């Protein structure tokens, strides 16, 4: 990466620098390589440290760079496509589910979740925690809220807690007939517990996928899944069965 | 918002502050209200400006706050659910399409787009620009890449450019039989032209939805749509027809 003074341009300086840096990443760096420190980079491009940091933040948002504590800023590998099926109805924990239950405990959910579930605001629900691992890396953490009324015949005797309890709750849930599901994706920041599970700092950008499972005309379960935004792209395939493994957007931007 | 000194906690200070601020937003502020300036806020909570800024950034990521030039930091309205259909196949520009074409021009696409389209790297394709408006606000900008081979009989005579040209290209595209489509969602940063259209600064966080339209066993068109991450949640409904207008995650986090 040579010494390149930025000329005056109509777009913001950090944005122009981001473009120059992006091209340098393509042509001069390899995945996993550590970037020079901020002071050196700022000097080479003739910009203030604040401008440099803004440009690095853009590239981090785009998944081009990763900042890792104790390591520095490295060139990120391409994002991993993670399938988020919406076209087929299936209860959580159905056969071939990629999520692994890790825990289950009764607790009063946030007020907004209680409202969505039409459970009382002080009413305890089953909260199942699950995790999703792709290529050996944790990519997502999920909280699944299941009101007592969705699993009325659940027995508390043989699996009072933990993953076994989670499986027992899901088995009971499967007795209901699933009528539909609705998902939404939005940007969020990682809660402390999710961040720990995903090996990120609290507040890191995440993609939050909320799914409502509809049975008997109401929301029978609500899933809030938190995906690492730095390493994941969420894919929504259809029944066509066309598989394309390339990642055009990542390099197109 | 009273004077609240933060006690020492095991989680990072900015994250704890984010939680305290989030509760204050719920209880003491209304949508559109302008927050006190950073210096005052930092003093009230007994934190450094840098810590305060980190907490404000989290809340901005979560869509709770908006930073607007010349106005300051305001309390954001709830995000708008924007439907992104994946379960029904339809060409862009089909009846009831919510996107409006604004322009069309031939150009050589980025190399990665050319590769995905299996067009040559120096080959010009039709680039249709479209925009999406919800409740009077621009929420998304799209570039739609259509290779010449997908619209071989297109005439250049009566609509050489602009929205009319875009409609002519899409009409020709509809002659192909759509065999399937695949979408992916990922975090990105707004390019300068998209940012302008979306009334954001270049580099603002956006949700990038890439869609491949498959016909004749190949990618016949590629759409790269950029949604405002601050104001949008992307919804993926199904045929169940259940409509729920609440926004649980926004307040659940």
Coordinates of C-alpha atoms in Angstrom, one line a residue:
Chain A
X1 CA 0.0 0.0 0.0
X2 CA 1.8 3.1 -1.2
X3 CA 1.8 6.7 0.0
X4 CA -1.3 8.1 -1.6
X5 CA -2.4 11.6 -0.9
X6 CA -6.2 12.0 -1.3
X7 CA -7.2 14.7 -3.7
X8 CA -10.2 16.9 -2.9
X9 CA -13.4 15.2 -3.9
X10 CA -17.0 16.1 -3.6
X11 CA -17.9 13.1 -1.5
X12 CA -16.9 12.9 2.2
X13 CA -13.2 12.3 2.8
X14 CA -13.8 9.2 4.9
X15 CA -16.0 7.7 2.2
X16 CA -13.4 8.3 -0.5
X17 CA -10.7 6.8 1.8
X18 CA -13.0 3.8 2.4
X19 CA -13.1 3.2 -1.4
X20 CA -9.3 3.5 -1.7
X21 CA -8.7 1.2 1.2
X22 CA -11.3 -1.3 -0.2
X23 CA -9.3 -1.5 -3.4
X24 CA -6.1 -1.9 -1.5
X25 CA -7.6 -4.8 0.4
X26 CA -8.5 -6.5 -2.8
X27 CA -5.2 -6.0 -4.5
X28 CA -2.6 -6.0 -1.8
X29 CA -3.8 -8.0 1.2
X30 CA -4.9 -11.5 1.9
X31 CA -7.5 -12.9 4.3
X32 CA -6.3 -12.9 7.9
X33 CA -3.5 -10.4 7.3
X34 CA -3.0 -7.8 10.0
X35 CA -3.3 -4.1 8.8
X36 CA -0.6 -1.6 9.7
X37 CA -1.6 0.4 12.8
X38 CA -3.8 3.5 12.6
X39 CA -1.0 6.0 13.0
X40 CA 0.9 4.5 10.1
X41 CA -2.2 4.2 7.9
X42 CA -3.3 7.8 8.6
X43 CA 0.2 9.0 7.7
X44 CA 0.3 7.0 4.5
X45 CA -3.0 8.4 3.2
X46 CA -2.4 11.9 4.5
X47 CA -5.6 11.9 6.6
X48 CA -6.5 12.6 10.3
X49 CA -6.8 9.6 12.6
X50 CA -10.5 10.3 13.0
X51 CA -11.1 10.1 9.2
X52 CA -9.2 6.9 9.1
X53 CA -11.2 5.4 11.9
X54 CA -14.5 6.3 10.1
X55 CA -13.3 4.6 6.9
X56 CA -12.2 1.5 8.9
X57 CA -15.6 1.4 10.6
X58 CA -17.4 1.4 7.2
X59 CA -15.2 -1.6 6.1
X60 CA -16.0 -3.4 9.3
X61 CA -19.8 -2.8 8.7
X62 CA -19.3 -4.3 5.3
X63 CA -17.6 -7.4 6.7
X64 CA -14.3 -6.5 5.0
X65 CA -12.3 -6.0 8.2
X66 CA -12.4 -7.5 11.7
X67 CA -11.2 -5.8 14.8
X68 CA -10.0 -8.3 17.3
X69 CA -8.8 -7.5 20.8
X70 CA -5.1 -8.1 21.3
X71 CA -4.6 -8.8 17.6
X72 CA -5.5 -5.6 15.7
X73 CA -7.4 -5.1 12.5
X74 CA -7.4 -8.0 10.1
X75 CA -8.7 -8.7 6.7
X76 CA -11.9 -10.7 7.1
X77 CA -12.8 -13.9 5.2
X78 CA -15.9 -13.7 3.0
X79 CA -19.2 -13.9 4.9
X80 CA -20.8 -17.3 5.4
X81 CA -24.2 -17.8 3.9
X82 CA -26.6 -19.0 6.7
X83 CA -29.9 -20.4 5.5
X84 CA -33.0 -18.9 7.2
X85 CA -35.9 -20.8 5.8
X86 CA -39.2 -19.0 5.6
X87 CA -41.0 -20.9 3.0
X88 CA -41.5 -24.1 4.9
X89 CA -43.4 -24.3 8.1
X90 CA -41.7 -26.2 10.8
X91 CA -41.7 -26.0 14.6
X92 CA -38.4 -25.3 16.3
X93 CA -36.8 -28.6 17.1
X94 CA -38.4 -30.4 14.2
X95 CA -36.3 -33.0 12.4
X96 CA -33.2 -31.6 10.7
X97 CA -33.3 -28.4 12.8
X98 CA -29.9 -26.8 12.8
X99 CA -30.4 -25.2 16.2
X100 CA -29.2 -27.0 19.3
X101 CA -31.1 -26.4 22.6
X102 CA -28.8 -25.5 25.5
X103 CA -31.0 -24.5 28.3
X104 CA -34.6 -23.9 29.4
X105 CA -36.0 -22.0 32.4
X106 CA -39.2 -20.4 33.3
X107 CA -39.2 -16.6 33.5
X108 CA -41.3 -13.5 32.9
X109 CA -40.4 -12.2 29.4
X110 CA -40.0 -8.5 28.4
X111 CA -43.4 -6.7 28.3
X112 CA -43.3 -6.5 24.5
X113 CA -42.8 -10.3 24.2
X114 CA -45.7 -10.9 26.7
X115 CA -47.9 -8.6 24.6
X116 CA -47.0 -10.5 21.4
X117 CA -47.7 -13.8 23.0
X118 CA -50.9 -12.4 24.6
X119 CA -49.8 -13.8 27.9
X120 CA -50.1 -11.7 31.0
X121 CA -47.3 -9.3 31.7
X122 CA -46.5 -11.0 35.0
X123 CA -46.9 -14.5 33.6
X124 CA -43.9 -16.8 33.5
X125 CA -43.2 -18.5 30.2
X126 CA -40.8 -21.2 29.1
X127 CA -37.6 -19.6 27.7
X128 CA -35.6 -22.0 25.7
X129 CA -32.1 -20.9 24.8
X130 CA -30.6 -22.4 21.6
X131 CA -27.4 -21.9 19.6
X132 CA -26.4 -22.3 16.0
X133 CA -23.0 -23.4 14.9
X134 CA -21.8 -23.3 11.2
X135 CA -18.4 -24.6 10.2
X136 CA -17.4 -24.9 13.9
X137 CA -18.1 -21.2 14.6
X138 CA -21.0 -20.0 16.7
X139 CA -23.1 -17.8 14.3
X140 CA -26.3 -17.2 16.2
X141 CA -28.0 -17.3 19.6
X142 CA -31.7 -17.7 20.1
X143 CA -34.3 -17.1 22.8
X144 CA -37.5 -18.9 22.2
X145 CA -40.5 -17.8 24.3
X146 CA -43.2 -20.4 24.8
X147 CA -46.2 -19.6 26.9
X148 CA -47.6 -22.3 29.3
X149 CA -50.8 -22.3 27.3
X150 CA -49.0 -23.7 24.3
X151 CA -47.7 -26.7 26.2
X152 CA -50.5 -27.3 28.7
X153 CA -49.7 -31.0 29.3
X154 CA -46.0 -30.5 30.0
X155 CA -44.8 -32.6 33.0
X156 CA -42.2 -31.1 35.2
X157 CA -41.0 -34.4 36.7
X158 CA -38.3 -36.0 34.6
X159 CA -36.5 -33.0 33.1
X160 CA -36.6 -30.0 35.3
X161 CA -34.0 -27.9 33.6
X162 CA -31.2 -27.7 31.0
X163 CA -31.1 -29.0 27.4
X164 CA -33.3 -32.1 28.3
X165 CA -36.0 -29.7 29.6
X166 CA -35.7 -27.7 26.4
X167 CA -36.3 -30.8 24.3
X168 CA -39.3 -31.8 26.5
X169 CA -40.9 -28.4 26.0
X170 CA -40.3 -28.5 22.2
X171 CA -41.8 -32.0 22.0
X172 CA -44.9 -30.8 23.7
X173 CA -45.1 -27.8 21.4
X174 CA -45.1 -30.2 18.4
X175 CA -48.5 -31.4 19.4
X176 CA -50.0 -28.2 18.2
X177 CA -50.7 -27.8 14.5
X178 CA -48.5 -25.1 13.0
X179 CA -50.6 -22.8 10.9
X180 CA -48.1 -20.3 9.7
X181 CA -45.0 -18.3 10.6
X182 CA -43.8 -14.8 10.0
X183 CA -40.3 -13.5 10.3
X184 CA -38.7 -10.1 10.3
X185 CA -35.0 -9.1 10.1
X186 CA -33.5 -5.9 11.5
X187 CA -30.3 -4.5 12.7
X188 CA -29.6 -4.6 16.4
X189 CA -26.8 -4.7 18.9
X190 CA -25.8 -7.8 20.8
X191 CA -27.0 -8.2 24.4
X192 CA -24.2 -9.1 26.9
X193 CA -25.2 -12.8 27.1
X194 CA -25.6 -13.2 23.4
X195 CA -22.3 -11.4 22.7
X196 CA -20.5 -13.8 25.0
X197 CA -21.9 -16.8 23.2
X198 CA -21.1 -15.3 19.8
X199 CA -17.5 -14.3 20.9
X200 CA -18.2 -10.6 20.3
X201 CA -18.3 -7.5 22.6
X202 CA -21.6 -6.4 24.0
X203 CA -23.2 -3.9 21.5
X204 CA -21.6 -5.4 18.4
X205 CA -23.9 -5.1 15.3
X206 CA -26.1 -8.2 14.9
X207 CA -28.9 -9.2 12.6
X208 CA -32.0 -9.9 14.7
X209 CA -34.5 -12.4 13.2
X210 CA -37.8 -12.4 15.0
X211 CA -40.2 -15.3 14.1
X212 CA -43.8 -15.8 15.2
X213 CA -45.1 -19.3 15.1
X214 CA -48.9 -19.3 14.7
X215 CA -51.2 -22.1 16.0
X216 CA -54.8 -22.0 16.9
X217 CA -55.0 -18.5 15.5
X218 CA -52.5 -16.9 17.9
X219 CA -48.8 -16.6 18.4
X220 CA -47.9 -20.0 20.0
X221 CA -44.2 -19.3 20.3
X222 CA -41.9 -16.4 19.6
X223 CA -38.2 -16.7 18.5
X224 CA -35.7 -13.9 18.8
X225 CA -32.5 -15.1 17.0
X226 CA -29.3 -13.0 17.0
X227 CA -26.9 -13.5 14.1
X228 CA -23.3 -12.2 13.9
X229 CA -23.6 -9.4 11.4
X230 CA -19.8 -9.4 10.7
X231 CA -19.6 -13.0 9.5
X232 CA -23.1 -13.9 8.3
X233 CA -25.3 -13.2 5.3
X234 CA -28.7 -14.7 5.8
X235 CA -30.0 -16.6 2.8
X236 CA -33.6 -17.1 1.8
X237 CA -33.7 -19.9 -0.8
X238 CA -36.8 -21.3 -2.4
X239 CA -37.9 -24.6 -3.7
X240 CA -36.1 -24.2 -7.0
X241 CA -33.1 -25.9 -5.5
X242 CA -30.7 -23.6 -7.3
X243 CA -27.5 -23.3 -5.3
X244 CA -25.1 -20.5 -5.8
X245 CA -22.2 -20.2 -3.5
X246 CA -20.7 -17.0 -4.6
X247 CA -21.0 -13.8 -2.7
X248 CA -21.5 -11.0 -5.2
X249 CA -22.6 -8.2 -2.9
X250 CA -19.6 -8.5 -0.6
X251 CA -17.3 -7.6 -3.5
X252 CA -19.8 -5.6 -5.5
X253 CA -20.1 -2.7 -3.1
Chain B
X1 CA -33.5 12.2 33.3
X2 CA -32.0 12.5 36.8
X3 CA -28.4 12.5 37.9
X4 CA -27.5 8.8 38.1
X5 CA -24.0 7.7 38.9
X6 CA -23.3 4.3 37.5
X7 CA -22.1 1.8 39.9
X8 CA -19.3 -0.6 39.0
X9 CA -20.7 -3.6 37.2
X10 CA -19.1 -6.6 35.5
X11 CA -20.4 -5.7 32.0
X12 CA -18.7 -2.9 30.0
X13 CA -19.6 0.5 31.3
X14 CA -21.0 1.7 27.9
X15 CA -23.3 -1.3 27.8
X16 CA -24.6 -0.7 31.2
X17 CA -25.1 3.0 30.3
X18 CA -27.0 1.9 27.1
X19 CA -29.4 -0.1 29.3
X20 CA -30.0 2.8 31.7
X21 CA -30.4 5.2 28.7
X22 CA -32.8 2.8 27.0
X23 CA -35.0 2.7 30.1
X24 CA -34.9 6.5 30.3
X25 CA -36.0 6.7 26.7
X26 CA -39.0 4.5 27.5
X27 CA -40.1 6.3 30.6
X28 CA -39.1 10.0 30.1
X29 CA -38.9 10.8 26.4
X30 CA -41.3 10.9 23.6
X31 CA -40.7 10.2 19.9
X32 CA -39.0 13.0 18.1
X33 CA -37.8 14.7 21.3
X34 CA -34.2 16.0 21.2
X35 CA -31.8 14.6 23.7
X36 CA -29.6 16.9 25.9
X37 CA -26.2 17.5 24.4
X38 CA -23.4 15.0 24.9
X39 CA -21.5 17.1 27.5
X40 CA -24.6 17.4 29.7
X41 CA -25.5 13.7 29.3
X42 CA -22.0 12.6 30.2
X43 CA -22.0 14.8 33.3
X44 CA -25.4 13.6 34.4
X45 CA -24.4 9.9 34.2
X46 CA -20.9 10.5 35.5
X47 CA -19.2 8.9 32.5
X48 CA -16.6 10.0 30.0
X49 CA -17.8 11.5 26.7
X50 CA -16.3 8.4 24.8
X51 CA -18.4 6.1 27.0
X52 CA -21.5 8.1 26.3
X53 CA -20.9 8.1 22.6
X54 CA -20.5 4.3 22.6
X55 CA -23.8 3.9 24.4
X56 CA -25.5 6.3 22.0
X57 CA -24.1 4.4 19.0
X58 CA -25.6 1.2 20.4
X59 CA -29.0 2.8 20.6
X60 CA -28.7 4.2 17.1
X61 CA -27.9 0.7 15.8
X62 CA -31.0 -0.6 17.6
X63 CA -33.1 2.1 16.0
X64 CA -33.9 3.9 19.2
X65 CA -32.1 7.1 18.4
X66 CA -31.5 9.1 15.2
X67 CA -28.6 11.5 14.7
X68 CA -29.5 14.2 12.3
X69 CA -27.2 16.9 11.1
X70 CA -28.2 20.4 12.4
X71 CA -30.8 18.9 14.7
X72 CA -29.0 16.7 17.2
X73 CA -29.9 13.3 18.6
X74 CA -33.6 12.6 18.6
X75 CA -35.8 9.7 19.9
X76 CA -36.6 7.6 16.9
X77 CA -40.1 6.4 16.0
X78 CA -40.7 2.6 15.9
X79 CA -39.2 1.0 12.8
X80 CA -41.5 0.4 9.8
X81 CA -42.1 -3.2 8.7
X82 CA -41.2 -3.5 5.0
X83 CA -42.4 -6.6 3.3
X84 CA -39.7 -8.5 1.4
X85 CA -41.5 -11.4 -0.3
X86 CA -39.5 -14.5 -0.9
X87 CA -42.2 -17.2 -1.1
X88 CA -43.8 -16.0 -4.4
X89 CA -41.9 -15.8 -7.6
X90 CA -42.3 -12.6 -9.6
X91 CA -40.2 -10.7 -11.9
X92 CA -39.3 -7.1 -10.9
X93 CA -41.9 -4.8 -12.3
X94 CA -44.7 -7.4 -12.3
X95 CA -48.1 -6.1 -11.3
X96 CA -48.4 -4.7 -7.8
X97 CA -44.6 -4.3 -7.6
X98 CA -43.9 -1.7 -4.8
X99 CA -40.7 -0.5 -6.6
X100 CA -40.7 2.4 -8.9
X101 CA -38.2 2.5 -11.8
X102 CA -36.4 5.8 -12.0
X103 CA -33.6 5.3 -14.5
X104 CA -31.9 2.9 -16.8
X105 CA -28.5 3.0 -18.5
X106 CA -26.1 0.5 -20.0
X107 CA -22.8 0.1 -18.1
X108 CA -20.2 -2.5 -17.2
X109 CA -21.1 -3.9 -13.8
X110 CA -18.7 -4.6 -10.9
X111 CA -16.6 -7.8 -11.6
X112 CA -18.5 -9.8 -9.0
X113 CA -21.8 -9.0 -10.5
X114 CA -20.5 -9.9 -14.0
X115 CA -19.4 -13.2 -12.6
X116 CA -22.7 -13.9 -11.0
X117 CA -24.5 -13.1 -14.2
X118 CA -22.0 -15.1 -16.2
X119 CA -21.6 -12.1 -18.5
X120 CA -18.2 -11.1 -19.7
X121 CA -16.2 -8.8 -17.4
X122 CA -16.1 -6.1 -20.0
X123 CA -19.7 -6.6 -21.2
X124 CA -22.2 -3.8 -20.7
X125 CA -25.5 -4.8 -19.0
X126 CA -28.7 -2.9 -18.4
X127 CA -28.6 -1.2 -15.0
X128 CA -32.1 -0.3 -13.9
X129 CA -32.3 2.0 -10.8
X130 CA -35.5 1.7 -8.8
X131 CA -36.7 3.2 -5.5
X132 CA -39.1 2.2 -2.8
X133 CA -41.1 4.6 -0.8
X134 CA -43.2 3.7 2.3
X135 CA -45.4 6.2 4.1
X136 CA -43.9 8.9 2.0
X137 CA -40.4 8.2 3.1
X138 CA -37.7 6.7 0.8
X139 CA -36.8 3.4 2.5
X140 CA -34.7 1.6 -0.1
X141 CA -32.8 2.0 -3.4
X142 CA -32.1 -0.8 -5.8
X143 CA -29.7 -1.5 -8.7
X144 CA -31.0 -4.2 -11.0
X145 CA -28.5 -5.8 -13.3
X146 CA -29.9 -7.4 -16.5
X147 CA -27.6 -8.8 -19.1
X148 CA -28.3 -8.2 -22.8
X149 CA -28.8 -12.0 -23.2
X150 CA -31.9 -11.8 -20.9
X151 CA -33.6 -9.3 -23.2
X152 CA -32.3 -10.1 -26.6
X153 CA -35.2 -8.6 -28.6
X154 CA -35.1 -5.2 -26.8
X155 CA -35.4 -2.3 -29.2
X156 CA -33.5 0.8 -28.4
X157 CA -35.6 3.1 -30.6
X158 CA -38.6 4.5 -28.6
X159 CA -37.3 4.8 -25.1
X160 CA -33.5 5.3 -25.0
X161 CA -33.2 6.3 -21.3
X162 CA -34.9 7.1 -18.1
X163 CA -37.9 5.5 -16.4
X164 CA -39.5 4.7 -19.7
X165 CA -36.4 2.8 -20.8
X166 CA -36.4 0.9 -17.4
X167 CA -40.0 -0.2 -18.0
X168 CA -39.2 -1.3 -21.6
X169 CA -36.3 -3.5 -20.2
X170 CA -38.5 -5.0 -17.5
X171 CA -41.3 -5.7 -20.1
X172 CA -38.8 -7.6 -22.2
X173 CA -37.5 -9.5 -19.2
X174 CA -41.0 -10.8 -18.4
X175 CA -40.9 -12.8 -21.6
X176 CA -38.6 -15.3 -19.8
X177 CA -40.1 -17.9 -17.6
X178 CA -39.0 -17.3 -14.0
X179 CA -37.9 -20.5 -12.5
X180 CA -36.8 -19.4 -9.0
X181 CA -35.3 -16.7 -6.9
X182 CA -32.9 -16.6 -4.1
X183 CA -32.3 -13.8 -1.6
X184 CA -29.7 -13.0 1.0
X185 CA -29.7 -10.2 3.6
X186 CA -26.6 -8.8 5.1
X187 CA -25.3 -5.7 6.8
X188 CA -23.6 -3.1 4.6
X189 CA -22.8 0.6 4.4
X190 CA -24.6 3.0 2.1
X191 CA -22.8 3.9 -1.1
X192 CA -22.7 7.6 -1.8
X193 CA -25.5 7.6 -4.5
X194 CA -27.8 5.3 -2.4
X195 CA -27.1 7.4 0.7
X196 CA -28.2 10.5 -1.1
X197 CA -31.4 8.9 -2.3
X198 CA -32.1 7.5 1.2
X199 CA -31.4 10.9 2.9
X200 CA -28.5 9.4 4.9
X201 CA -24.7 10.0 5.0
X202 CA -22.5 7.8 2.9
X203 CA -21.4 4.8 5.0
X204 CA -24.6 4.7 7.1
X205 CA -25.6 1.2 8.1
X206 CA -27.9 -0.4 5.6
X207 CA -29.5 -3.8 5.1
X208 CA -28.5 -5.1 1.7
X209 CA -30.8 -7.6 0.1
X210 CA -29.4 -9.4 -2.9
X211 CA -31.8 -11.4 -5.1
X212 CA -31.0 -13.7 -8.0
X213 CA -33.7 -14.3 -10.5
X214 CA -33.3 -17.6 -12.2
X215 CA -34.5 -18.4 -15.7
X216 CA -33.3 -20.9 -18.3
X217 CA -31.1 -22.4 -15.6
X218 CA -29.0 -19.3 -15.0
X219 CA -29.1 -16.0 -13.2
X220 CA -31.2 -13.8 -15.6
X221 CA -31.2 -10.7 -13.4
X222 CA -29.5 -9.7 -10.2
X223 CA -31.0 -7.2 -7.8
X224 CA -29.0 -5.4 -5.1
X225 CA -31.4 -3.5 -2.8
X226 CA -30.2 -1.2 0.0
X227 CA -32.7 -0.6 2.9
X228 CA -32.3 2.0 5.6
X229 CA -31.3 0.0 8.6
X230 CA -32.3 2.7 11.0
X231 CA -35.9 2.9 10.1
X232 CA -36.7 -0.5 8.5
X233 CA -37.4 -4.0 9.7
X234 CA -37.7 -6.4 6.8
X235 CA -40.6 -8.7 7.1
X236 CA -41.0 -12.2 5.5
X237 CA -44.6 -13.2 5.7
X238 CA -46.1 -16.4 4.4
X239 CA -49.4 -17.4 2.9
X240 CA -51.1 -17.8 6.3
X241 CA -52.3 -14.3 6.0
X242 CA -51.7 -13.5 9.7
X243 CA -50.9 -9.9 10.1
X244 CA -49.4 -8.6 13.2
X245 CA -48.4 -5.0 13.3
X246 CA -46.5 -4.9 16.6
X247 CA -42.8 -4.6 16.9
X248 CA -41.7 -6.9 19.7
X249 CA -38.0 -7.0 19.2
X250 CA -37.5 -3.3 19.1
X251 CA -38.8 -3.0 22.7
X252 CA -37.7 -6.5 23.8
X253 CA -34.0 -6.0 23.6

